[in-house]
Short mmCIF file of C-alpha atoms in Angstrom, two decimals:
data_model
loop_
_atom_site.label_atom_id
_atom_site.label_comp_id
_atom_site.label_asym_id
_atom_site.label_seq_id
_atom_site.Cartn_x
_atom_site.Cartn_y
_atom_site.Cartn_z
CA MET K 17 36.16 42.55 -72.64
CA ARG K 18 32.22 42.87 -74.20
CA GLY K 19 31.04 42.41 -77.57
CA PRO K 20 27.50 43.94 -79.02
CA ARG K 21 25.35 43.71 -76.50
CA GLY K 22 27.38 42.02 -73.57
CA ALA K 23 28.44 38.88 -75.43
CA ALA K 24 32.03 36.96 -74.35
CA ILE K 25 34.93 38.15 -76.61
CA PRO K 26 36.88 34.29 -78.37
CA CYS K 27 39.63 34.10 -77.07
CA GLY K 28 42.41 32.74 -80.46
CA CYS K 29 42.10 28.83 -78.97
CA VAL K 30 39.55 26.65 -80.63
CA GLY K 31 36.55 26.06 -79.46
CA TYR K 32 37.37 28.15 -76.09
CA THR K 33 35.24 31.44 -74.66
CA ILE K 34 37.08 33.78 -72.53
CA PRO K 35 34.19 34.99 -70.45
CA PRO K 36 34.00 38.65 -69.00
CA MET K 37 36.24 38.71 -65.38
CA GLU K 38 32.62 40.37 -63.69
CA ASP K 39 30.16 36.96 -65.14
CA LEU K 40 33.12 35.17 -63.56
CA PHE K 41 32.72 36.75 -60.67
CA THR K 42 28.38 36.10 -60.95
CA ASN K 43 29.32 32.42 -61.46
CA ILE K 44 30.76 31.92 -58.78
CA GLN K 45 28.88 33.74 -56.55
CA VAL K 46 25.87 31.91 -57.92
CA THR K 47 26.93 28.86 -57.77
CA LYS K 48 28.06 29.28 -53.40
CA ARG K 49 24.16 30.84 -53.24
CA ARG K 50 22.66 27.82 -55.45
CA ALA K 51 24.69 25.42 -52.76
CA ASN K 52 23.48 26.98 -50.27
CA ALA K 53 20.33 27.36 -50.91
CA PRO K 54 17.41 24.92 -49.47
CA LEU K 55 16.23 21.36 -51.41
CA ALA K 56 13.35 23.60 -52.61
CA VAL K 57 15.38 26.19 -54.20
CA ARG K 58 17.73 24.29 -56.00
CA MET K 59 15.17 22.13 -57.37
CA ARG K 60 13.03 24.55 -59.38
CA PRO K 61 12.72 23.54 -62.95
CA SER K 62 14.12 26.75 -65.53
CA THR K 63 11.53 24.78 -68.32
CA LEU K 64 8.21 24.49 -68.54
CA GLU K 65 9.28 20.20 -69.92
CA ASP K 66 10.56 19.65 -66.24
CA PHE K 67 7.67 21.26 -64.47
CA VAL K 68 5.94 19.14 -62.98
CA GLY K 69 1.48 19.36 -62.29
CA GLN K 70 -1.04 21.98 -63.36
CA ARG K 71 -1.79 20.46 -66.55
CA GLN K 72 -4.67 22.72 -66.75
CA ALA K 73 -2.86 25.73 -66.45
CA VAL K 74 -0.25 24.82 -68.11
CA GLY K 75 -0.27 21.34 -70.28
CA GLU K 76 -0.20 20.90 -73.93
CA GLY K 77 -2.17 23.22 -75.68
CA SER K 78 -3.31 25.54 -73.00
CA TRP K 79 -2.79 29.58 -73.30
CA LEU K 80 -0.51 30.02 -70.78
CA ARG K 81 1.87 27.33 -71.84
CA ARG K 82 1.67 28.92 -76.09
CA ALA K 83 2.15 32.23 -74.41
CA ILE K 84 5.63 31.42 -73.30
CA GLU K 85 6.35 28.76 -75.69
CA HIS K 86 5.84 31.55 -78.40
CA ASP K 87 6.98 33.87 -76.01
CA THR K 88 3.95 36.05 -76.16
CA LEU K 89 3.56 36.71 -73.22
CA SER K 90 0.06 39.10 -71.60
CA SER K 91 0.02 40.11 -68.28
CA VAL K 92 -1.32 37.45 -65.76
CA ILE K 93 -2.29 37.54 -62.24
CA LEU K 94 -0.93 33.64 -61.20
CA TYR K 95 -3.61 32.87 -58.28
CA GLY K 96 -3.64 29.75 -56.02
CA PRO K 97 -1.84 28.37 -52.34
CA ALA K 98 1.47 27.61 -51.67
CA GLY K 99 3.70 25.38 -52.80
CA THR K 100 2.21 25.58 -56.32
CA GLY K 101 4.72 27.18 -58.78
CA LYS K 102 3.36 30.12 -59.58
CA THR K 103 6.57 31.32 -58.82
CA THR K 104 8.61 29.23 -60.51
CA LEU K 105 6.51 29.75 -63.35
CA ALA K 106 8.02 33.14 -63.54
CA ARG K 107 10.90 31.89 -63.44
CA ILE K 108 10.66 30.01 -66.61
CA ILE K 109 9.75 32.87 -67.91
CA ALA K 110 12.33 35.27 -67.68
CA ASN K 111 14.64 31.88 -68.92
CA SER K 112 12.48 31.19 -71.80
CA THR K 113 11.52 34.65 -73.22
CA HIS K 114 14.03 37.56 -74.95
CA ALA K 115 12.31 40.16 -73.06
CA ALA K 116 14.15 41.80 -69.93
CA PHE K 117 12.56 40.81 -66.89
CA VAL K 118 12.65 42.44 -64.43
CA GLU K 119 10.48 42.05 -60.73
CA VAL K 120 9.47 44.34 -57.96
CA SER K 121 9.08 42.85 -54.69
CA ALA K 122 5.23 43.60 -53.44
CA VAL K 123 6.30 43.53 -49.39
CA THR K 124 8.83 46.25 -49.54
CA GLY K 125 8.31 47.58 -52.97
CA THR K 126 7.42 51.49 -52.92
CA VAL K 127 5.03 53.60 -56.08
CA LYS K 128 8.70 54.66 -56.20
CA ASP K 129 10.18 51.65 -57.52
CA LEU K 130 6.90 51.29 -59.31
CA ARG K 131 7.57 54.12 -61.77
CA ARG K 132 11.28 54.08 -61.18
CA GLU K 133 10.98 50.78 -63.39
CA VAL K 134 7.93 51.52 -65.42
CA ASP K 135 10.17 54.64 -66.61
CA ALA K 136 13.17 52.06 -67.41
CA ALA K 137 11.07 50.00 -69.32
CA GLU K 138 9.35 53.19 -71.90
CA ALA K 139 12.59 53.50 -72.16
CA ARG K 140 14.27 50.37 -73.11
CA LEU K 141 10.65 49.70 -75.45
CA LEU K 142 11.06 53.32 -77.33
CA GLY K 143 15.22 52.29 -77.80
CA SER K 144 15.91 49.06 -78.35
CA GLY K 145 12.13 47.74 -79.15
CA GLN K 146 12.42 44.95 -76.27
CA ARG K 147 9.69 44.83 -73.68
CA THR K 148 9.44 44.09 -70.02
CA ILE K 149 8.66 41.46 -68.38
CA LEU K 150 7.08 42.65 -65.23
CA PHE K 151 7.22 40.01 -62.13
CA VAL K 152 5.26 40.83 -58.32
CA ASP K 153 5.30 38.40 -55.98
CA GLU K 154 2.12 38.39 -53.09
CA ILE K 155 0.97 41.78 -55.53
CA HIS K 156 -2.56 41.36 -53.18
CA ARG K 157 -0.02 43.10 -50.94
CA PHE K 158 0.28 46.20 -53.28
CA ASN K 159 -2.57 48.57 -51.46
CA ARG K 160 -5.04 50.21 -54.42
CA SER K 161 -1.65 53.49 -55.14
CA GLN K 162 0.37 51.01 -55.69
CA GLN K 163 -1.87 49.32 -58.45
CA ASP K 164 -2.71 51.91 -60.56
CA ALA K 165 0.15 52.99 -60.32
CA LEU K 166 0.81 49.99 -62.55
CA LEU K 167 -1.97 49.97 -64.50
CA HIS K 168 -1.54 52.77 -67.38
CA ALA K 169 2.20 50.71 -68.11
CA VAL K 170 -0.16 47.32 -67.88
CA GLU K 171 -2.74 49.01 -70.44
CA ASP K 172 -0.23 50.96 -72.82
CA ARG K 173 2.01 47.28 -72.74
CA VAL K 174 5.15 49.60 -71.23
CA VAL K 175 5.29 46.21 -68.90
CA VAL K 176 3.35 43.16 -69.36
CA LEU K 177 2.18 42.59 -66.31
CA VAL K 178 2.81 38.60 -64.19
CA GLY K 179 1.34 38.95 -60.97
CA ALA K 180 1.09 36.36 -58.17
CA THR K 181 -1.28 36.18 -55.25
CA THR K 182 -2.29 33.16 -52.58
CA GLU K 183 -6.08 35.38 -52.50
CA ASN K 184 -8.34 35.99 -54.66
CA PRO K 185 -7.39 38.68 -57.62
CA TYR K 186 -10.73 39.32 -58.15
CA PHE K 187 -11.22 40.46 -54.23
CA GLU K 188 -7.82 41.63 -53.38
CA VAL K 189 -6.58 42.77 -57.40
CA ASN K 190 -7.67 46.34 -57.96
CA GLN K 191 -10.67 45.54 -61.53
CA ALA K 192 -8.92 47.73 -63.66
CA LEU K 193 -6.03 45.44 -63.75
CA ILE K 194 -8.19 42.33 -63.46
CA SER K 195 -9.67 43.45 -66.60
CA ARG K 196 -6.36 44.31 -68.64
CA SER K 197 -5.18 40.56 -67.06
CA ARG K 198 -5.25 37.32 -67.77
CA VAL K 199 -6.20 35.22 -64.31
CA VAL K 200 -4.67 31.77 -64.94
CA GLU K 201 -5.85 29.50 -61.68
CA LEU K 202 -3.00 26.74 -60.12
CA ALA K 203 -4.06 23.89 -57.87
CA PRO K 204 -2.87 21.90 -54.68
CA LEU K 205 -0.78 19.05 -56.23
CA GLY K 206 -2.28 16.17 -56.13
CA PRO K 207 -0.95 13.13 -54.82
CA ASP K 208 1.38 11.52 -57.51
CA ASP K 209 2.73 15.01 -58.47
CA LEU K 210 4.31 15.51 -55.43
CA LYS K 211 6.14 12.21 -56.04
CA VAL K 212 7.51 12.83 -58.74
CA LEU K 213 8.84 15.51 -57.28
CA VAL K 214 10.57 14.08 -53.88
CA ARG K 215 11.40 11.23 -55.53
CA ARG K 216 12.86 13.63 -58.69
CA ALA K 217 14.87 15.65 -55.60
CA VAL K 218 16.26 12.12 -54.03
CA GLU K 219 17.84 11.50 -56.82
CA ALA K 220 18.99 14.84 -58.95
CA PRO K 221 22.89 15.91 -58.79
CA GLU K 222 20.78 19.69 -57.27
CA GLY K 223 19.18 17.65 -55.34
CA LEU K 224 20.50 14.86 -52.72
CA ALA K 225 21.47 13.33 -55.22
CA GLY K 226 20.78 9.49 -55.51
CA ALA K 227 22.87 9.62 -51.18
CA PHE K 228 19.63 8.57 -49.81
CA VAL K 229 16.72 5.95 -49.86
CA LEU K 230 13.46 6.88 -49.85
CA GLY K 231 10.88 4.06 -48.59
CA ASP K 232 7.35 3.90 -50.01
CA ASP K 233 6.12 4.56 -46.44
CA ALA K 234 7.60 7.79 -46.02
CA LEU K 235 7.41 9.03 -49.37
CA ASP K 236 3.51 9.03 -48.69
CA ALA K 237 4.11 10.87 -44.87
CA ILE K 238 6.04 13.60 -47.25
CA VAL K 239 2.77 13.81 -49.90
CA THR K 240 0.85 13.26 -46.61
CA LEU K 241 1.95 16.57 -44.53
CA SER K 242 2.63 18.42 -47.64
CA GLY K 243 -0.95 19.09 -48.16
CA GLY K 244 -0.46 19.43 -51.89
CA ASP K 245 2.24 21.58 -51.16
CA GLY K 246 4.81 20.97 -53.73
CA ARG K 247 7.26 23.74 -50.95
CA ALA K 248 6.30 22.06 -47.64
CA ALA K 249 6.95 18.23 -49.59
CA LEU K 250 10.56 19.29 -50.45
CA THR K 251 10.89 20.79 -47.19
CA SER K 252 9.84 17.55 -45.98
CA LEU K 253 12.61 15.57 -47.50
CA GLU K 254 15.29 17.99 -46.53
CA LEU K 255 14.72 17.49 -43.19
CA ALA K 256 13.94 13.40 -43.16
CA SER K 257 16.96 13.64 -44.99
CA GLN K 258 19.39 15.58 -42.47
CA MET K 259 17.34 13.73 -39.87
CA ALA K 260 19.56 10.26 -41.68
CA LEU K 261 22.51 11.16 -41.05
CA PRO K 262 24.02 9.86 -37.96
CA THR K 263 26.11 12.38 -36.99
CA GLY K 264 24.55 15.62 -38.36
CA ASP K 265 28.04 15.53 -41.14
CA PRO K 266 26.30 16.03 -44.90
CA ALA K 267 29.26 13.70 -45.96
CA GLU K 268 28.18 11.09 -44.61
CA ALA K 269 26.26 10.96 -47.19
CA SER K 270 27.13 9.34 -51.06
CA ALA K 271 25.76 7.14 -53.72
CA ASP K 272 28.71 4.17 -53.29
CA HIS K 273 26.49 4.23 -49.15
CA PRO K 274 22.98 6.10 -49.32
CA LEU K 275 21.76 5.91 -45.60
CA ARG K 276 17.96 5.02 -45.26
CA ILE K 277 15.20 7.32 -44.76
CA THR K 278 12.38 6.23 -43.20
CA ARG K 279 7.91 6.92 -41.80
CA ASP K 280 9.52 8.20 -38.44
CA MET K 281 12.09 9.96 -39.32
CA VAL K 282 9.24 11.59 -41.69
CA LEU K 283 6.79 11.95 -38.75
CA GLU K 284 10.26 13.00 -36.51
CA ALA K 285 11.02 16.32 -39.12
CA ASN K 286 7.67 17.27 -38.97
CA PRO K 287 6.47 16.83 -35.35
CA ARG K 288 2.67 18.58 -36.08
CA ARG K 289 1.59 19.05 -39.46
CA GLY K 290 0.36 22.15 -40.12
CA LEU K 291 -2.52 22.23 -43.14
CA ALA K 292 -2.91 26.45 -44.98
CA TYR K 293 -5.91 28.14 -43.05
CA ASP K 294 -5.90 32.15 -43.24
CA LYS K 295 -8.56 33.46 -41.18
CA SER K 296 -8.59 36.66 -43.35
CA GLY K 297 -8.58 35.13 -46.54
CA ASP K 298 -9.66 33.02 -48.90
CA MET K 299 -9.35 29.38 -46.90
CA HIS K 300 -10.84 31.22 -44.42
CA TYR K 301 -14.18 31.15 -46.66
CA ASP K 302 -13.95 28.97 -48.46
CA ILE K 303 -13.58 26.07 -44.72
CA ILE K 304 -16.21 28.33 -43.24
CA SER K 305 -18.99 27.47 -45.99
CA ALA K 306 -17.74 24.19 -45.88
CA PHE K 307 -18.43 24.00 -42.77
CA ILE K 308 -21.91 25.91 -42.49
CA LYS K 309 -23.54 23.92 -45.92
CA SER K 310 -22.04 20.92 -43.56
CA MET K 311 -24.44 21.67 -41.08
CA ARG K 312 -27.63 22.19 -43.98
CA GLY K 313 -27.20 18.69 -45.19
CA SER K 314 -26.60 16.74 -41.66
CA ASP K 315 -23.48 15.65 -42.23
CA PRO K 316 -21.44 15.54 -38.88
CA ASP K 317 -18.74 14.02 -39.59
CA ALA K 318 -17.81 16.84 -42.27
CA VAL K 319 -19.15 19.28 -39.70
CA LEU K 320 -16.52 18.25 -37.22
CA TYR K 321 -13.79 18.39 -39.97
CA TRP K 322 -14.90 21.09 -40.69
CA LEU K 323 -14.80 22.66 -37.69
CA ALA K 324 -11.48 21.31 -36.26
CA ARG K 325 -9.58 22.76 -39.59
CA MET K 326 -11.17 26.56 -38.13
CA ILE K 327 -9.82 25.71 -34.67
CA ASP K 328 -6.69 24.08 -36.00
CA GLY K 329 -5.84 27.05 -37.58
CA GLY K 330 -6.43 29.02 -34.75
CA GLU K 331 -10.14 30.66 -35.92
CA ASP K 332 -11.61 32.46 -33.65
CA PRO K 333 -14.69 30.56 -31.46
CA LYS K 334 -17.11 33.45 -31.32
CA PHE K 335 -16.76 33.44 -35.73
CA ILE K 336 -17.08 29.93 -35.66
CA ALA K 337 -20.40 30.29 -32.67
CA ARG K 338 -21.63 32.95 -34.40
CA ARG K 339 -22.00 31.14 -38.05
CA ILE K 340 -23.39 27.82 -36.46
CA MET K 341 -26.14 30.39 -34.61
CA ILE K 342 -27.00 31.35 -38.07
CA CYS K 343 -27.29 27.66 -39.34
CA ALA K 344 -29.55 27.18 -36.09
CA SER K 345 -32.70 29.79 -37.34
CA GLU K 346 -31.71 29.54 -41.07
CA ASP K 347 -32.18 25.90 -41.90
CA VAL K 348 -33.58 24.18 -38.96
CA GLY K 349 -35.22 27.05 -38.15
CA ASN K 350 -38.61 25.44 -35.99
CA ALA K 351 -38.25 22.73 -37.50
CA ASP K 352 -36.55 22.10 -34.17
CA PRO K 353 -36.77 25.74 -32.54
CA GLN K 354 -34.78 24.34 -29.23
CA ALA K 355 -31.42 24.14 -31.61
CA LEU K 356 -30.81 27.99 -31.41
CA LEU K 357 -30.94 27.88 -27.57
CA VAL K 358 -28.17 25.57 -28.26
CA ALA K 359 -26.48 28.34 -30.33
CA GLU K 360 -26.73 30.50 -28.33
CA ALA K 361 -25.47 28.61 -25.15
CA ALA K 362 -21.92 27.89 -27.25
CA PHE K 363 -21.12 30.99 -28.77
CA LYS K 364 -21.51 32.61 -24.72
CA ALA K 365 -19.12 29.35 -24.17
CA ALA K 366 -16.87 30.14 -26.70
CA GLU K 367 -17.24 34.25 -25.06
CA VAL K 368 -16.72 33.05 -21.09
CA ILE K 369 -14.91 29.83 -21.55
CA GLY K 370 -12.20 30.31 -25.33
CA TYR K 371 -9.86 27.30 -26.72
CA PRO K 372 -8.68 24.38 -25.53
CA GLU K 373 -11.98 23.62 -23.62
CA CYS K 374 -14.80 25.76 -25.79
CA ARG K 375 -13.74 23.02 -29.03
CA ILE K 376 -16.71 20.94 -27.05
CA ASN K 377 -19.56 23.93 -26.79
CA LEU K 378 -19.08 23.85 -30.56
CA ALA K 379 -19.17 20.02 -31.32
CA GLN K 380 -22.49 19.94 -29.18
CA ALA K 381 -23.74 22.67 -31.03
CA ALA K 382 -22.49 22.00 -34.45
CA THR K 383 -23.22 18.41 -34.68
CA TYR K 384 -26.84 19.54 -33.00
CA VAL K 385 -27.30 21.51 -35.65
CA ALA K 386 -26.65 19.24 -38.54
CA LEU K 387 -28.05 16.17 -36.92
CA ALA K 388 -32.10 18.45 -36.31
CA PRO K 389 -35.06 18.65 -38.34
CA LYS K 390 -33.92 21.14 -41.60
CA SER K 391 -36.53 23.73 -42.55
CA ASN K 392 -35.76 26.51 -43.50
CA ALA K 393 -38.90 28.14 -43.32
CA ALA K 394 -39.00 31.35 -41.06
CA GLU K 395 -35.73 32.85 -44.06
CA ALA K 396 -37.27 32.28 -46.61
CA GLY K 397 -40.53 33.62 -45.16
CA ILE K 398 -39.28 36.55 -44.19
CA ASP K 399 -37.51 36.79 -47.69
CA ALA K 400 -40.42 36.90 -49.29
CA ALA K 401 -41.79 38.99 -46.77
CA LEU K 402 -39.88 42.02 -47.11
CA ALA K 403 -39.77 41.84 -51.17
CA GLU K 404 -43.50 41.84 -51.38
CA VAL K 405 -42.62 44.92 -48.82
CA ARG K 406 -40.26 46.75 -51.17
CA GLN K 407 -41.22 46.11 -53.79
CA GLY K 408 -45.18 45.54 -53.53
CA PRO K 409 -47.71 47.94 -53.09
CA ARG K 410 -48.69 50.46 -49.60
CA ARG K 411 -51.50 48.20 -48.18
CA GLU K 412 -53.09 49.78 -44.68
CA VAL K 413 -53.65 47.53 -42.16
CA PRO K 414 -56.59 46.24 -41.02
CA ASN K 415 -59.28 48.92 -38.68
CA TYR K 416 -60.24 46.00 -36.34
CA LEU K 417 -56.27 45.40 -35.45
CA ARG K 418 -55.37 49.06 -35.44
CA ASP K 419 -54.40 50.86 -32.06
CA ARG K 420 -57.05 51.74 -30.13
CA HIS K 421 -55.33 54.93 -27.97
CA ARG K 422 -56.80 57.48 -31.00
CA PRO K 423 -60.23 59.30 -30.88
CA GLY K 424 -62.98 57.64 -33.40
CA SER K 425 -61.65 54.50 -33.07
CA GLU K 426 -64.53 52.90 -31.64
CA SER K 427 -65.54 52.99 -35.15
CA TYR K 428 -62.80 50.37 -35.91
CA GLY K 429 -64.98 47.84 -36.33
CA GLU K 430 -64.75 44.69 -33.96
CA TYR K 431 -61.59 42.57 -33.28
CA LEU K 432 -61.71 38.84 -31.89
CA TYR K 433 -59.31 37.59 -29.53
CA PRO K 434 -58.35 35.15 -29.34
CA HIS K 435 -58.62 33.60 -25.53
CA ASP K 436 -62.37 33.99 -25.65
CA TYR K 437 -62.67 31.27 -27.72
CA PRO K 438 -62.33 27.85 -27.03
CA GLU K 439 -59.52 26.73 -28.94
CA GLY K 440 -58.12 29.51 -28.24
CA TRP K 441 -58.02 30.91 -31.94
CA VAL K 442 -60.72 32.65 -33.87
CA ASP K 443 -61.06 32.41 -38.00
CA GLN K 444 -59.83 36.43 -38.29
CA ARG K 445 -57.69 37.91 -41.16
CA TYR K 446 -54.71 39.90 -40.23
CA LEU K 447 -53.05 39.70 -43.03
CA PRO K 448 -53.17 43.25 -45.00
CA GLU K 449 -55.69 43.25 -48.40
CA GLY K 450 -54.89 41.84 -51.02
CA LEU K 451 -52.70 39.00 -49.32
CA GLU K 452 -54.06 35.63 -48.11
CA ARG K 453 -52.68 32.77 -45.96
CA GLY K 454 -49.38 31.46 -47.18
CA ALA K 455 -48.48 34.17 -48.77
CA PHE K 456 -44.69 34.06 -47.28
CA TYR K 457 -44.74 31.21 -44.91
CA HIS K 458 -44.29 27.73 -45.80
CA PRO K 459 -44.06 25.18 -43.61
CA SER K 460 -41.07 21.54 -43.39
CA PRO K 461 -43.30 18.40 -43.74
CA ARG K 462 -40.26 18.17 -40.83
CA GLY K 463 -40.06 18.67 -36.46
CA TRP K 464 -42.08 20.46 -34.53
CA GLU K 465 -42.60 23.08 -37.30
CA ALA K 466 -45.10 20.05 -38.61
CA TRP K 467 -46.25 18.77 -35.87
CA ARG K 468 -47.26 21.99 -34.78
CA ILE K 469 -48.99 22.92 -37.93
CA GLU K 470 -51.14 19.71 -38.12
CA ALA K 471 -52.16 20.04 -34.06
CA THR K 472 -53.76 24.22 -34.97
CA ALA K 473 -55.16 22.80 -38.01
CA ARG K 474 -56.79 19.91 -35.84
CA ASP K 475 -57.48 23.04 -33.37
CA ARG K 476 -59.11 25.10 -35.76
CA GLY K 477 -61.09 22.37 -37.10
CA GLY K 478 -59.16 21.32 -41.07
CA HIS K 479 -58.76 25.29 -41.20
CA LYS K 480 -54.77 25.48 -41.62
CA GLY K 481 -53.15 28.93 -42.35
#
């Protein structure tokens, strides 16, 4: 029987409560499902006290922690890489709140599903005053119309939105939703936090229950392989524990006779480390940015590392080569004009050869650009000239520089032909009136560019510019 709000009805036995029959079946199903769930799911904490890491986001005194503890949560977007605790925080909110907690999948959900949940939330609010928290995992996968379907419900607080995304919400989530939500960013877990997670899983009854011994070198290997991803760390532990079983039978391991998990088992269970890389997401832009800045900063080791991350992630080699070509002009320029030719050759190699061999061409070009003397005079100069053209007054071509193939051109004045002079140069104004030499081009004191400026000055008898 059920009492008010579905509560169990006590029987005549003191201290014993007969649970509703459907709850008995539900509990059995949950227990079976949990026993067969992956280790990462079994170890998912249900309270903030058990939550590991993310102190800046959910530590003592943070807005999110206070909102969860006081059950005053307003709409929030949880943003961070995989395995940093976004879904876990949503489950903790579900366990902590008096509000109804519902979930819609951004992968399979439709506008109809969202409207159904919004209508149900409005009925709860008007009928009993109960709030509804709507959890949308991978909210960035919702298209614009699906996100728009949530807008009024969030604005009117018919639902409190908890969105989770691995992509930058400022790019992937409608600005109208962002403006009505708080964005909380979660960072990759640090080594110490990962070690806490793994050690807890080794000992916890719902984890490996003390049936295995994990050496420090094996623990370090798990932490390194996980790359800041808590789920990946627990998955590595689970796979390695299976490697430790002589015949693969879990009954072989127990707390009385624990089996040892070694570093070799961890490495065998994870034959290839896969660092996060999404060719269309934030990681794509972050790593190419680091790659370009490393070339600009003349650090060939950093250049090779970020290049390797992109190659390992399957990045289009032509995309990488195009960025090297841009850097060759933007950051090297005429300090070493050869850099652009090397970069162009690398692009052609990437186009014709492809992976895996073109990795060598890319590495050669990227390290050449990194080691080349640097000048941004070409980029800065054209941008300054464009600003003058777009914002300055109209300036006329000096008459003696104008095209002579028209009637009346004999009155334009004399053009001084540089090749008629011993040094191949003559002092002559080429800029329109109102602009002087040095208005745009400011050569660096490095490389070919500096040498040519000095040589030109000598050729002109000391007249620089």
